[in-house]
Amino acid sequence: MNNFKCKLCKTCDGRACIGQMPGMGGPLENKNFILNCQAWKNYYQQEDYRQNTKVFLGPMTGAVENVGYPDEKQFYSDLFSAVAKTRIKISLGDGTPDTKLQYGLEALSATGKKAAVFFKPYPDQKIYERIEWAQNQAEYLGMDTDAYNIITMRNLVHLERKTGSQLKELKKYINGLGLPFVIKGIFTQWDLDVVEELHPDAVVVSNHGGRIETETGSTADYLKNHIDYLKKYCGEVWVDGGIRSRDDINAAAFLGAAAVMVGRPAVTALCRSGEEGIRLLAEKLGL
């Protein structure tokens, strides 16, 4: 008998984990989580647009608190080793305590792969410290800007609401390391203003899997409504939220996304069937 908070639903659509925070749910009775999952169907296409679309694992931390995994370090090891055997690319995030990022980097190192590594919007000194830890294992370095809107996290570790002008020096430094700089969490007018001022190498349209109380709506609709604007000011546009199938990926590609991120389905697959579950997920995603 396991103690996973994830309900291991056959279809991960946000309906079985309403009100579970910490856990796999989101605020407002999972409203945006559910909308994220539903909205991709509005953009399904007969033609295949996926040829060059990258698929990343979503950057997830807090496996003990949110997933009910018995050990944080083991979670990263199990997840990354399984994902590394598929065509899904790895990304990882950070959290508190610092061991969450350190465990993730250790597990990444064991795979021999590189990843997209995302930091929360800490004060600058803490961000540069994390860059030093991660730079040799990173394919991309980025900031999870929407984490600022998680009030408990913001108050616990003093997250900052970064402006585009504040981020320019960070982008310059990361580009100087030969790495692209990515901003994750584009879902409000503030975010659009940051992108216009900063000109990041890539952005991720995201409402943190529906876990952020800002705007109401789906990432699919936001992508459709803002893709042309975003492409004026960044190199690539990525998206996450509700991606569950190759049809969803194709819809995102049709709308202009160069990459998608998949989070909760990977957790469900891992908790249900371990490495075989991740293999089956990759197959479902057409990878």
PDB file of N, CA and C in Angstrom, residues 8 20 26 46 76-77 84 98 113 127 134 150 154 165 167 181 197 245 247 253 258 274 285:
ATOM      1  N   LEU A   8      -3.206   8.780  -8.921  1.00  0.00           N
ATOM      2  CA  LEU A   8      -2.860   7.856 -10.007  1.00  0.00           C
ATOM      3  C   LEU A   8      -4.003   7.688 -10.998  1.00  0.00           C
ATOM      4  N   GLN A  20      -6.325  19.864  -2.808  1.00  0.00           N
ATOM      5  CA  GLN A  20      -5.155  19.218  -2.229  1.00  0.00           C
ATOM      6  C   GLN A  20      -3.900  20.064  -2.461  1.00  0.00           C
ATOM      7  N   GLY A  26      -4.597  22.408  -7.023  1.00  0.00           N
ATOM      8  CA  GLY A  26      -4.319  23.825  -7.170  1.00  0.00           C
ATOM      9  C   GLY A  26      -5.389  24.633  -6.478  1.00  0.00           C
ATOM     10  N   GLN A  46      -5.537  17.999 -37.902  1.00  0.00           N
ATOM     11  CA  GLN A  46      -5.310  16.765 -38.656  1.00  0.00           C
ATOM     12  C   GLN A  46      -3.855  16.661 -39.104  1.00  0.00           C
ATOM     13  N   TYR A  76      14.108  12.203  -7.356  1.00  0.00           N
ATOM     14  CA  TYR A  76      14.862  12.705  -8.511  1.00  0.00           C
ATOM     15  C   TYR A  76      15.636  11.593  -9.193  1.00  0.00           C
ATOM     16  N   SER A  77      16.227  10.734  -8.407  1.00  0.00           N
ATOM     17  CA  SER A  77      16.991   9.631  -8.978  1.00  0.00           C
ATOM     18  C   SER A  77      16.094   8.727  -9.811  1.00  0.00           C
ATOM     19  N   ALA A  84      15.558   9.716 -18.704  1.00  0.00           N
ATOM     20  CA  ALA A  84      16.766   9.718 -19.538  1.00  0.00           C
ATOM     21  C   ALA A  84      16.775   8.588 -20.556  1.00  0.00           C
ATOM     22  N   ASP A  98      17.895  24.009   0.201  1.00  0.00           N
ATOM     23  CA  ASP A  98      18.749  23.941  -0.982  1.00  0.00           C
ATOM     24  C   ASP A  98      18.992  22.517  -1.454  1.00  0.00           C
ATOM     25  N   LYS A 113      23.136  13.374 -18.775  1.00  0.00           N
ATOM     26  CA  LYS A 113      22.394  14.309 -19.615  1.00  0.00           C
ATOM     27  C   LYS A 113      22.576  15.735 -19.110  1.00  0.00           C
ATOM     28  N   ILE A 127      20.747  33.681  -6.486  1.00  0.00           N
ATOM     29  CA  ILE A 127      20.619  33.208  -7.860  1.00  0.00           C
ATOM     30  C   ILE A 127      21.992  32.879  -8.450  1.00  0.00           C
ATOM     31  N   ALA A 134      24.915  24.897 -11.055  1.00  0.00           N
ATOM     32  CA  ALA A 134      24.227  24.212 -12.149  1.00  0.00           C
ATOM     33  C   ALA A 134      24.846  24.394 -13.523  1.00  0.00           C
ATOM     34  N   ILE A 150       3.380  32.422  -5.382  1.00  0.00           N
ATOM     35  CA  ILE A 150       3.057  31.460  -4.332  1.00  0.00           C
ATOM     36  C   ILE A 150       3.395  32.137  -3.001  1.00  0.00           C
ATOM     37  N   ARG A 154       6.999  32.780  -1.281  1.00  0.00           N
ATOM     38  CA  ARG A 154       7.541  34.140  -1.354  1.00  0.00           C
ATOM     39  C   ARG A 154       7.959  34.637   0.030  1.00  0.00           C
ATOM     40  N   SER A 165      14.298  45.132 -16.496  1.00  0.00           N
ATOM     41  CA  SER A 165      15.574  45.824 -16.328  1.00  0.00           C
ATOM     42  C   SER A 165      16.434  45.147 -15.268  1.00  0.00           C
ATOM     43  N   LEU A 167      16.535  42.002 -14.698  1.00  0.00           N
ATOM     44  CA  LEU A 167      16.975  40.706 -15.210  1.00  0.00           C
ATOM     45  C   LEU A 167      18.008  40.818 -16.332  1.00  0.00           C
ATOM     46  N   PHE A 181      18.970  31.991 -21.792  1.00  0.00           N
ATOM     47  CA  PHE A 181      18.239  32.398 -20.589  1.00  0.00           C
ATOM     48  C   PHE A 181      16.737  32.322 -20.861  1.00  0.00           C
ATOM     49  N   GLU A 197      10.855  44.105 -22.319  1.00  0.00           N
ATOM     50  CA  GLU A 197      12.038  44.835 -21.888  1.00  0.00           C
ATOM     51  C   GLU A 197      13.301  43.978 -21.908  1.00  0.00           C
ATOM     52  N   SER A 245      -1.095  14.345 -24.269  1.00  0.00           N
ATOM     53  CA  SER A 245      -1.075  13.416 -25.402  1.00  0.00           C
ATOM     54  C   SER A 245      -0.334  14.037 -26.575  1.00  0.00           C
ATOM     55  N   ASP A 247      -1.664  14.603 -29.365  1.00  0.00           N
ATOM     56  CA  ASP A 247      -2.581  15.597 -29.941  1.00  0.00           C
ATOM     57  C   ASP A 247      -2.433  16.945 -29.249  1.00  0.00           C
ATOM     58  N   ALA A 253       2.177  22.940 -30.916  1.00  0.00           N
ATOM     59  CA  ALA A 253       3.063  23.230 -32.046  1.00  0.00           C
ATOM     60  C   ALA A 253       2.337  24.044 -33.105  1.00  0.00           C
ATOM     61  N   ALA A 258       7.591  26.140 -29.545  1.00  0.00           N
ATOM     62  CA  ALA A 258       8.776  25.379 -29.947  1.00  0.00           C
ATOM     63  C   ALA A 258       9.036  24.215 -29.008  1.00  0.00           C
ATOM     64  N   GLY A 274       6.662   3.054 -12.135  1.00  0.00           N
ATOM     65  CA  GLY A 274       8.105   3.241 -12.173  1.00  0.00           C
ATOM     66  C   GLY A 274       8.620   3.534 -13.577  1.00  0.00           C
ATOM     67  N   LEU A 285       2.964  10.179 -25.671  1.00  0.00           N
ATOM     68  CA  LEU A 285       3.281  11.506 -26.183  1.00  0.00           C
ATOM     69  C   LEU A 285       3.878  11.467 -27.591  1.00  0.00           C
TER      70      LEU A 285
END
